[in-house]
PDB file of C-alpha atoms in Angstrom:
ATOM      1  CA  MET A   1     -19.233  -4.817  -1.089  1.00  0.00           C
ATOM      2  CA  ALA A   2     -18.548  -3.507  -4.548  1.00  0.00           C
ATOM      3  CA  ASP A   3     -15.299  -4.411  -6.254  1.00  0.00           C
ATOM      4  CA  ALA A   4     -14.018  -0.803  -5.967  1.00  0.00           C
ATOM      5  CA  ASP A   5     -14.306  -1.501  -2.100  1.00  0.00           C
ATOM      6  CA  LYS A   6     -12.107  -4.300  -2.196  1.00  0.00           C
ATOM      7  CA  CYS A   7      -8.079  -4.696  -2.258  1.00  0.00           C
ATOM      8  CA  ALA A   8      -7.152  -5.718  -5.576  1.00  0.00           C
ATOM      9  CA  LEU A   9      -4.389  -8.277  -4.159  1.00  0.00           C
ATOM     10  CA  CYS A  10      -6.349  -9.913  -0.813  1.00  0.00           C
ATOM     11  CA  LYS A  11      -9.771  -8.904  -1.782  1.00  0.00           C
ATOM     12  CA  GLY A  12     -10.188  -7.751   1.690  1.00  0.00           C
ATOM     13  CA  PRO A  13     -11.985  -4.425   2.828  1.00  0.00           C
ATOM     14  CA  VAL A  14     -10.311  -1.158   1.791  1.00  0.00           C
ATOM     15  CA  PRO A  15     -11.130   1.392   4.420  1.00  0.00           C
ATOM     16  CA  HIS A  16      -8.609   3.794   2.752  1.00  0.00           C
ATOM     17  CA  LYS A  17      -7.757   3.335  -0.865  1.00  0.00           C
ATOM     18  CA  TYR A  18      -4.022   3.395  -2.083  1.00  0.00           C
ATOM     19  CA  VAL A  19      -3.094   3.446  -5.780  1.00  0.00           C
ATOM     20  CA  GLY A  20      -0.008   1.219  -6.751  1.00  0.00           C
ATOM     21  CA  MET A  21       2.975   2.460  -8.543  1.00  0.00           C
ATOM     22  CA  PRO A  22       2.490   1.783 -12.457  1.00  0.00           C
ATOM     23  CA  GLU A  23       5.161  -0.675 -12.599  1.00  0.00           C
ATOM     24  CA  TRP A  24       3.420  -2.880 -10.146  1.00  0.00           C
ATOM     25  CA  ASN A  25       0.618  -3.506 -12.868  1.00  0.00           C
ATOM     26  CA  ILE A  26      -2.005  -3.628 -10.585  1.00  0.00           C
ATOM     27  CA  LYS A  27      -5.668  -2.701 -11.544  1.00  0.00           C
ATOM     28  CA  GLY A  28      -7.733  -1.430  -8.612  1.00  0.00           C
ATOM     29  CA  VAL A  29      -7.179   0.025  -5.193  1.00  0.00           C
ATOM     30  CA  LEU A  30      -5.208  -1.896  -2.537  1.00  0.00           C
ATOM     31  CA  CYS A  31      -5.758  -1.738   1.308  1.00  0.00           C
ATOM     32  CA  GLY A  32      -3.088  -0.330   3.719  1.00  0.00           C
ATOM     33  CA  LYS A  33      -1.545  -3.702   4.443  1.00  0.00           C
ATOM     34  CA  CYS A  34      -1.068  -4.842   0.748  1.00  0.00           C
ATOM     35  CA  TYR A  35       0.240  -1.215  -0.257  1.00  0.00           C
ATOM     36  CA  SER A  36       2.914  -1.733   2.524  1.00  0.00           C
ATOM     37  CA  GLN A  37       3.735  -4.976   1.398  1.00  0.00           C
ATOM     38  CA  LYS A  38       4.359  -3.975  -2.271  1.00  0.00           C
ATOM     39  CA  ILE A  39       6.321  -0.746  -0.900  1.00  0.00           C
ATOM     40  CA  TYR A  40       8.531  -2.907   0.841  1.00  0.00           C
ATOM     41  CA  GLU A  41       9.061  -5.394  -2.196  1.00  0.00           C
ATOM     42  CA  HIS A  42       9.753  -2.332  -4.206  1.00  0.00           C
ATOM     43  CA  TYR A  43      12.228  -0.736  -1.752  1.00  0.00           C
ATOM     44  CA  PRO A  44      13.721  -3.371  -0.006  1.00  0.00           C
ATOM     45  CA  GLY A  45      15.780  -2.545   3.379  1.00  0.00           C
ATOM     46  CA  GLU A  46      14.909  -1.438   6.685  1.00  0.00           C
ATOM     47  CA  HIS A  47      12.247   1.370   6.809  1.00  0.00           C
ATOM     48  CA  VAL A  48      11.775   3.586   9.681  1.00  0.00           C
ATOM     49  CA  ARG A  49       8.607   5.390  10.276  1.00  0.00           C
ATOM     50  CA  VAL A  50       9.141   8.602  11.402  1.00  0.00           C
ATOM     51  CA  SER A  51       6.631  10.986  13.050  1.00  0.00           C
ATOM     52  CA  MET A  52       6.638  14.472  11.913  1.00  0.00           C
ATOM     53  CA  ASP A  53       4.709  15.577  14.843  1.00  0.00           C
ATOM     54  CA  GLU A  54       6.139  18.248  17.482  1.00  0.00           C
ATOM     55  CA  LYS A  55       6.757  16.943  20.961  1.00  0.00           C
TER      56      LYS A  55
END
C-alpha cells in the first residue's frame, strides 16, 4: 500500500480520500473516520446528519 493510500493520522486504508482544512496542518489525505473526528474537533457541539433524499 502506497503512502498516498494511507491515512495521514491513523495510517489505515483510505477507500475515499478526504483533504483536511488548511488550519489543521495535516500533510496527506485522511480516511472518513479521522476526517469526521477532525471536523468534530473543529466544530464542537451536536452534529446532526440530514438526508437530502426525498421520501
